[in-house]
Coordinates of C-alpha atoms and ligand atoms in Angstrom, one line a residue:
M5 CA -81.7 -5.8 -7.5
T6 CA -82.9 -8.3 -5.5
P7 CA -83.3 -8.0 -2.0
D8 CA -80.7 -10.8 -1.5
Q9 CA -78.0 -8.6 -3.5
I10 CA -76.2 -5.5 -2.4
E11 CA -75.1 -3.4 -5.6
I12 CA -71.5 -2.3 -5.8
G13 CA -69.9 0.1 -8.3
V14 CA -67.0 -0.6 -10.7
L15 CA -65.5 2.2 -12.2
F16 CA -62.4 1.5 -14.4
S17 CA -62.0 2.2 -17.9
E18 CA -62.1 -0.1 -20.9
T19 CA -61.6 2.6 -23.5
G20 CA -59.2 5.6 -23.7
V21 CA -55.4 6.3 -22.9
T22 CA -55.3 4.2 -19.3
A23 CA -57.7 1.3 -20.6
V24 CA -54.4 -0.7 -20.9
V25 CA -54.0 -0.9 -17.0
E26 CA -57.5 -0.1 -15.9
E27 CA -59.2 -3.1 -18.0
T28 CA -56.9 -5.1 -15.4
Q29 CA -58.2 -3.3 -12.2
R30 CA -61.9 -4.3 -13.6
R31 CA -61.1 -7.5 -14.2
A32 CA -59.5 -8.1 -10.8
V33 CA -62.6 -6.5 -9.1
L34 CA -64.9 -8.9 -10.9
L35 CA -62.6 -11.9 -10.3
A36 CA -62.8 -11.2 -6.2
I37 CA -66.8 -10.6 -6.5
D38 CA -67.0 -13.9 -8.3
E39 CA -65.2 -15.8 -5.6
I40 CA -66.9 -13.9 -2.6
N41 CA -70.3 -15.0 -4.4
A42 CA -69.0 -18.3 -4.9
A43 CA -68.3 -18.7 -1.2
G44 CA -71.5 -17.7 -0.6
G45 CA -71.2 -13.8 -0.8
V46 CA -71.7 -11.4 2.1
S47 CA -73.6 -12.3 5.2
G48 CA -75.7 -13.9 2.8
R49 CA -76.1 -11.5 0.2
E50 CA -74.8 -11.3 -3.2
L51 CA -72.5 -8.7 -4.6
K52 CA -73.7 -7.3 -7.8
A53 CA -70.9 -5.2 -9.8
I54 CA -72.8 -2.1 -11.8
A55 CA -69.6 -1.5 -14.1
P56 CA -69.9 1.3 -16.9
D57 CA -67.1 2.4 -18.6
P58 CA -66.0 6.0 -17.9
G59 CA -63.3 5.9 -21.0
S60 CA -60.4 7.0 -19.0
D61 CA -62.0 10.7 -18.9
P62 CA -62.3 12.3 -15.1
R63 CA -65.5 13.9 -16.4
R64 CA -67.1 11.0 -17.4
F65 CA -66.0 9.6 -14.2
R66 CA -67.6 12.3 -12.2
S67 CA -71.1 12.0 -14.1
E68 CA -70.6 8.0 -13.9
V69 CA -70.4 8.2 -9.7
S70 CA -73.1 10.8 -10.1
R71 CA -75.4 8.3 -11.6
L72 CA -74.6 5.5 -9.1
L73 CA -74.9 7.4 -6.0
E74 CA -78.6 8.5 -7.3
R75 CA -79.2 5.0 -7.6
G76 CA -78.4 4.3 -4.1
V77 CA -74.8 2.6 -4.9
Q78 CA -72.7 3.6 -2.0
I79 CA -69.6 1.7 -2.2
I80 CA -67.5 2.1 -5.2
F81 CA -64.0 0.9 -6.5
G82 CA -62.6 2.4 -9.2
C83 CA -60.2 5.1 -10.5
Y84 CA -56.5 4.5 -11.8
M85 CA -55.2 8.3 -12.5
S86 CA -55.1 10.8 -9.7
S87 CA -57.5 13.4 -11.7
E88 CA -60.2 10.5 -12.0
R89 CA -59.9 10.1 -7.9
R90 CA -60.3 13.9 -7.6
A91 CA -62.8 14.4 -10.0
V92 CA -65.1 11.8 -8.0
L93 CA -64.3 12.3 -4.3
P94 CA -65.9 15.4 -3.8
L95 CA -69.2 13.9 -5.0
I96 CA -68.6 10.8 -2.9
E97 CA -68.1 12.6 0.3
Q98 CA -71.0 14.9 -0.1
H99 CA -73.1 11.6 -0.6
E100 CA -71.3 9.7 2.4
G101 CA -70.5 7.3 0.0
L102 CA -67.1 5.1 0.1
L103 CA -64.5 4.9 -2.9
F104 CA -61.8 1.9 -2.9
Y105 CA -58.9 3.3 -4.5
P106 CA -56.4 0.7 -5.8
T107 CA -53.6 2.7 -7.5
L108 CA -50.1 4.5 -6.3
Y109 CA -50.6 8.1 -5.9
E110 CA -48.7 11.1 -4.8
G111 CA -50.1 11.3 -1.4
F112 CA -50.5 14.1 0.8
E113 CA -54.0 13.7 0.9
F114 CA -56.7 12.1 3.2
S115 CA -60.6 11.8 2.4
P116 CA -62.7 10.0 5.3
A117 CA -64.7 8.5 2.1
C118 CA -61.5 7.0 0.6
I119 CA -59.6 4.0 1.4
Y120 CA -56.3 3.9 -0.1
S121 CA -54.9 0.2 -1.2
G122 CA -52.2 1.6 -3.5
A123 CA -48.6 2.5 -2.8
A124 CA -48.0 5.9 -1.0
P125 CA -44.5 7.6 -1.7
N126 CA -43.0 6.1 1.1
Q127 CA -44.1 2.7 -0.1
N128 CA -42.2 2.9 -3.5
S129 CA -41.0 6.3 -4.4
L130 CA -38.7 6.3 -1.1
G131 CA -36.8 3.1 -1.6
L132 CA -36.4 3.6 -5.6
A133 CA -34.6 6.8 -4.7
R134 CA -32.5 5.3 -2.5
Y135 CA -31.4 2.4 -5.1
L136 CA -31.0 4.4 -7.7
T137 CA -28.8 6.9 -5.8
D138 CA -26.8 4.0 -4.2
Q139 CA -26.8 1.5 -7.3
V140 CA -27.7 3.6 -10.7
D141 CA -26.8 7.3 -11.4
E142 CA -26.4 10.7 -9.7
R143 CA -28.1 12.4 -12.4
F144 CA -31.5 12.1 -13.4
L145 CA -34.0 13.6 -16.0
F146 CA -37.9 13.6 -15.3
V147 CA -40.6 12.7 -17.6
G148 CA -44.2 12.2 -17.3
S149 CA -47.8 12.9 -18.7
N150 CA -49.2 16.4 -18.1
Y151 CA -51.9 15.9 -15.3
V152 CA -51.7 16.1 -11.5
F153 CA -49.8 13.1 -10.6
P154 CA -46.5 13.1 -12.6
Y155 CA -46.4 16.8 -11.3
E156 CA -46.9 15.7 -7.4
S157 CA -44.8 12.8 -7.9
N158 CA -42.1 14.7 -9.5
R159 CA -41.9 17.1 -6.5
I160 CA -41.5 14.4 -4.1
M161 CA -38.9 12.3 -6.2
R162 CA -36.8 15.6 -6.9
D163 CA -36.5 16.4 -2.9
L164 CA -35.9 12.6 -2.3
L165 CA -33.2 12.2 -4.8
Q166 CA -31.7 15.8 -4.4
N167 CA -31.2 15.1 -0.4
R168 CA -29.6 12.0 -1.5
G169 CA -26.7 14.2 -3.6
A170 CA -28.3 13.6 -7.2
K171 CA -28.8 16.5 -9.7
I172 CA -31.9 16.6 -11.5
V173 CA -31.1 18.3 -15.3
D174 CA -34.5 18.8 -16.6
E175 CA -38.2 18.0 -16.2
R176 CA -40.5 17.7 -19.1
Y177 CA -44.2 16.8 -19.7
L178 CA -45.9 15.1 -22.6
P179 CA -49.6 15.3 -23.2
M180 CA -51.9 12.3 -22.3
S181 CA -52.1 11.3 -25.8
P182 CA -48.3 12.4 -27.1
K183 CA -48.3 13.0 -31.0
A184 CA -44.9 11.6 -32.3
G185 CA -43.3 14.6 -32.4
D186 CA -43.9 15.3 -28.9
I187 CA -41.8 11.9 -28.2
D188 CA -39.0 13.2 -30.4
E189 CA -38.3 16.3 -28.8
I190 CA -37.9 14.6 -25.3
I191 CA -35.8 11.8 -26.6
A192 CA -33.5 14.7 -28.2
I193 CA -33.3 16.4 -24.8
I194 CA -32.6 13.1 -23.4
R195 CA -29.7 12.4 -25.9
K196 CA -28.4 16.0 -25.1
H197 CA -28.1 14.9 -21.2
A198 CA -26.9 11.2 -22.1
P199 CA -25.6 9.3 -20.2
I200 CA -28.6 10.2 -17.5
T201 CA -31.2 8.0 -15.6
V202 CA -35.1 9.1 -16.8
F203 CA -37.4 8.5 -13.9
S204 CA -40.8 8.3 -15.7
T205 CA -44.3 8.9 -14.6
V206 CA -45.9 8.5 -18.0
V207 CA -48.8 6.7 -17.9
G208 CA -51.0 4.6 -20.1
D209 CA -50.7 4.2 -24.1
G210 CA -47.9 7.1 -23.8
A211 CA -46.0 5.2 -21.8
A212 CA -45.6 2.4 -24.6
R213 CA -45.3 4.6 -26.9
F214 CA -42.2 6.6 -25.0
Y215 CA -40.4 3.3 -24.3
R216 CA -40.5 2.1 -27.8
A217 CA -39.3 5.6 -28.9
Y218 CA -36.4 5.1 -26.2
D219 CA -35.3 1.8 -27.1
A220 CA -35.4 2.8 -31.2
A221 CA -33.0 5.8 -30.2
G222 CA -30.6 3.1 -29.1
F223 CA -29.8 4.2 -25.6
D224 CA -27.4 2.0 -23.9
R225 CA -30.2 0.8 -21.3
S226 CA -27.6 -1.1 -18.7
K227 CA -26.2 2.7 -18.0
M228 CA -29.5 4.1 -18.6
P229 CA -32.5 2.5 -17.2
I230 CA -35.8 4.1 -17.2
A231 CA -36.9 3.9 -13.6
S232 CA -40.5 4.5 -12.9
L233 CA -43.6 3.5 -10.5
T234 CA -46.2 2.8 -12.9
T235 CA -44.7 0.7 -16.0
G236 CA -46.3 -3.0 -14.9
E237 CA -47.1 -5.8 -17.1
P238 CA -50.0 -4.5 -18.6
E239 CA -47.6 -1.4 -20.0
L240 CA -45.0 -4.1 -20.7
R241 CA -47.0 -5.8 -22.8
A242 CA -47.8 -2.5 -25.0
I243 CA -44.2 -1.6 -25.0
G244 CA -42.9 -5.5 -26.0
A245 CA -40.6 -7.6 -23.5
E246 CA -37.4 -6.9 -26.0
A247 CA -38.1 -2.9 -25.8
A248 CA -38.4 -2.9 -22.0
E249 CA -35.3 -5.1 -20.8
L250 CA -33.5 -3.7 -17.9
H251 CA -35.6 -0.8 -17.0
I252 CA -36.6 -0.8 -13.1
T253 CA -39.9 -0.5 -11.4
S254 CA -40.8 0.3 -7.7
A255 CA -44.1 -1.4 -6.7
P256 CA -45.5 -3.4 -4.5
Y257 CA -46.5 -6.4 -6.0
F258 CA -45.2 -8.2 -9.0
S259 CA -47.0 -11.4 -10.4
S260 CA -43.6 -13.2 -9.9
I261 CA -43.5 -13.3 -6.1
S262 CA -43.4 -17.0 -5.3
R263 CA -46.3 -17.1 -2.2
P264 CA -49.0 -19.6 -2.3
E265 CA -51.6 -16.8 -2.4
N266 CA -49.8 -15.4 -4.9
Q267 CA -50.0 -18.2 -7.2
R268 CA -53.4 -19.2 -6.4
F269 CA -54.3 -15.6 -7.4
V270 CA -52.6 -15.4 -10.8
T271 CA -53.8 -19.1 -11.8
R272 CA -57.4 -17.9 -11.2
Y273 CA -57.0 -14.7 -12.8
R274 CA -55.8 -16.0 -16.1
E275 CA -58.1 -19.1 -15.9
K276 CA -60.7 -16.1 -16.3
H277 CA -58.9 -13.8 -18.3
G278 CA -56.5 -15.6 -20.7
P279 CA -53.0 -17.6 -20.0
D280 CA -51.0 -14.3 -21.0
A281 CA -53.3 -11.9 -19.1
P282 CA -51.3 -9.2 -17.7
I283 CA -51.2 -8.3 -13.9
S284 CA -49.5 -5.4 -12.2
A285 CA -49.8 -4.0 -8.4
C286 CA -53.1 -2.0 -9.5
T287 CA -54.3 -5.3 -10.5
E288 CA -53.6 -6.9 -7.5
A289 CA -54.8 -4.2 -5.1
A290 CA -58.1 -3.9 -7.0
Y291 CA -58.3 -7.3 -6.1
F292 CA -57.6 -7.6 -2.4
Q293 CA -59.4 -4.6 -1.6
V294 CA -62.6 -6.1 -2.7
H295 CA -61.7 -8.9 -0.2
L296 CA -60.8 -6.1 2.3
F297 CA -64.7 -4.8 1.6
A298 CA -66.3 -8.0 1.8
E299 CA -64.6 -9.2 5.3
A300 CA -65.2 -5.8 6.9
A301 CA -68.8 -6.0 5.8
R302 CA -69.2 -9.6 7.1
R303 CA -67.7 -8.2 10.5
A304 CA -70.0 -5.4 10.5
E305 CA -72.8 -6.7 9.7
A306 CA -73.3 -3.9 7.7
F307 CA -72.7 -2.6 4.1
D308 CA -73.0 1.1 4.9
P309 CA -69.7 3.0 4.7
K310 CA -69.3 4.3 8.3
S311 CA -69.7 0.7 9.6
V312 CA -67.6 -0.8 7.0
I313 CA -64.7 2.0 7.6
S314 CA -65.0 1.3 11.2
A315 CA -64.2 -2.3 10.8
L316 CA -61.7 -2.3 8.2
P317 CA -58.7 -1.8 10.5
T318 CA -59.6 -4.7 12.5
F319 CA -58.1 -7.6 10.5
T320 CA -55.3 -8.4 8.2
F321 CA -55.9 -10.2 5.0
D322 CA -53.4 -12.5 3.2
A323 CA -52.7 -10.6 -0.2
P324 CA -51.0 -11.9 -3.1
Q325 CA -48.4 -9.9 -2.0
G326 CA -48.0 -10.4 1.6
P327 CA -50.6 -9.9 4.6
V328 CA -52.1 -6.2 4.5
R329 CA -54.2 -4.0 6.6
I330 CA -55.8 -0.8 6.8
D331 CA -54.0 2.1 8.9
A332 CA -56.9 3.9 10.7
S333 CA -55.6 7.1 11.2
T334 CA -54.6 7.4 7.6
N335 CA -57.2 5.2 5.6
H336 CA -54.1 3.8 3.7
T337 CA -52.7 0.3 3.4
Y338 CA -49.7 -1.3 4.9
L339 CA -48.1 -2.3 2.0
W340 CA -44.9 -4.5 0.8
P341 CA -42.4 -2.3 -1.2
R342 CA -40.4 -3.9 -4.1
L343 CA -37.8 -3.1 -6.6
A344 CA -37.8 -5.0 -9.6
Q345 CA -35.6 -5.1 -13.3
I346 CA -37.7 -6.2 -16.2
E347 CA -35.2 -9.4 -17.6
S348 CA -35.2 -10.6 -21.2
G349 CA -38.2 -12.4 -22.0
G350 CA -40.2 -9.6 -20.2
A351 CA -40.5 -10.6 -16.5
F352 CA -40.0 -8.6 -13.9
R353 CA -37.3 -10.2 -11.6
I354 CA -37.4 -8.7 -7.8
I355 CA -34.1 -7.5 -6.6
E356 CA -35.3 -6.0 -3.2
E357 CA -38.2 -6.9 -1.4
A358 CA -39.3 -5.5 2.1
Q359 CA -38.8 -7.8 5.3
A360 CA -42.2 -6.4 7.0
P361 CA -45.0 -4.4 5.7
V362 CA -44.6 -0.6 5.6
R363 CA -46.9 1.6 7.5
P364 CA -48.4 3.8 5.0
D365 CA -47.0 7.2 5.6
P366 CA -49.0 9.5 3.0
Y367 CA -47.5 13.0 4.2
M368 CA -43.9 11.7 4.8
I369 CA -43.7 12.4 8.2
E370 CA -41.1 9.6 9.2
P371 CA -37.9 9.8 7.4
Q372 CA -37.5 6.0 6.8
P373 CA -40.0 3.4 6.2
V374 CA -41.5 1.7 9.8
G375 CA -42.0 -1.9 10.0
W376 CA -45.3 -3.4 10.9
S377 CA -43.8 -6.3 12.9
D378 CA -41.9 -4.2 15.1
E379 CA -45.1 -2.0 15.7
A380 CA -47.6 -4.8 16.1
A381 CA -45.0 -6.5 18.7
A382 CA -44.9 -3.2 21.0
E383 CA -48.9 -3.1 20.7
Ligands
ACM6 C1 -52.1 8.0 -10.8 O1 -52.4 9.0 -11.5 N1 -52.0 7.8 -9.5 C2 -51.2 6.6 -11.2

């Protein structure tokens, strides 16, 4: 590292079960770094990415973070699975570093060493539960991957759906790398309860295999869609457009958003990574959080985590999804919840979207989303 550089950690997997989405997050961070450096860097310093491949394995995430911290790297962008985040946060806290985590997760967490830029449950599960019970079904079956996020996300979704009068008939988990027989077993259970709506928290390669098996089973997706928080464009590419039609996803970002800020982002991302490169909410959050970091460091005229954290809530950044900002009391982000359905050809058609950014409520204290505009007007 030369004196006019500042090293930052970039920890997303290029291999392993969730590489399908983590690779898009890695690319988004690298794109944002290129943009920032092309515009002169941050206070005259160039951002230099140190980007090992942790292989979708929480233990490797932990050892790579340990190496980064030993090298003096304090700012780290990374992690998709909650098991990855949980593996690294104690180390980052201990060394007074800062993790920017760009993935939706189960909430009920605060770390002074983490900025959460993906959706908390009040920014995705809440709207999805409302939509599903109003428009789709009253009977649900949960299928998840066997790790912390699906269990915790299902616990929240169960409460939200049951409070709206719905019934959860079963809850099943697949191994992280399921065998054909594991998926067949779940399909047989779904068939036994059909017609039913499936809420899936299956991630990575397993999601593609599960959705394809669901298609092969011949369920009528107009009556039995799979609803999810994690199935975005990267997973959709792996499933295949035809097999994914009519399924529903709740997320703050879809690449079809027609804002100029989004069109610019999509164009630059695809110029760099290929005309068909998939982009999801996790990709977009990975991108905008680097810009949040750079602006905070500029305002603070410092790169240390404490100064960056203090500066982060003092401004708004016009992200591709809409203007976003960090909430000082939770370290989470005001986001724009949306719901989309996969249409023929494989595009996500947005069917509902928030009219104002929704305040993060990771502990689900508020029963309803709170609009940022109202609150800002009152300040
Ligand atoms: C996740 O594990 N937070 C998707």
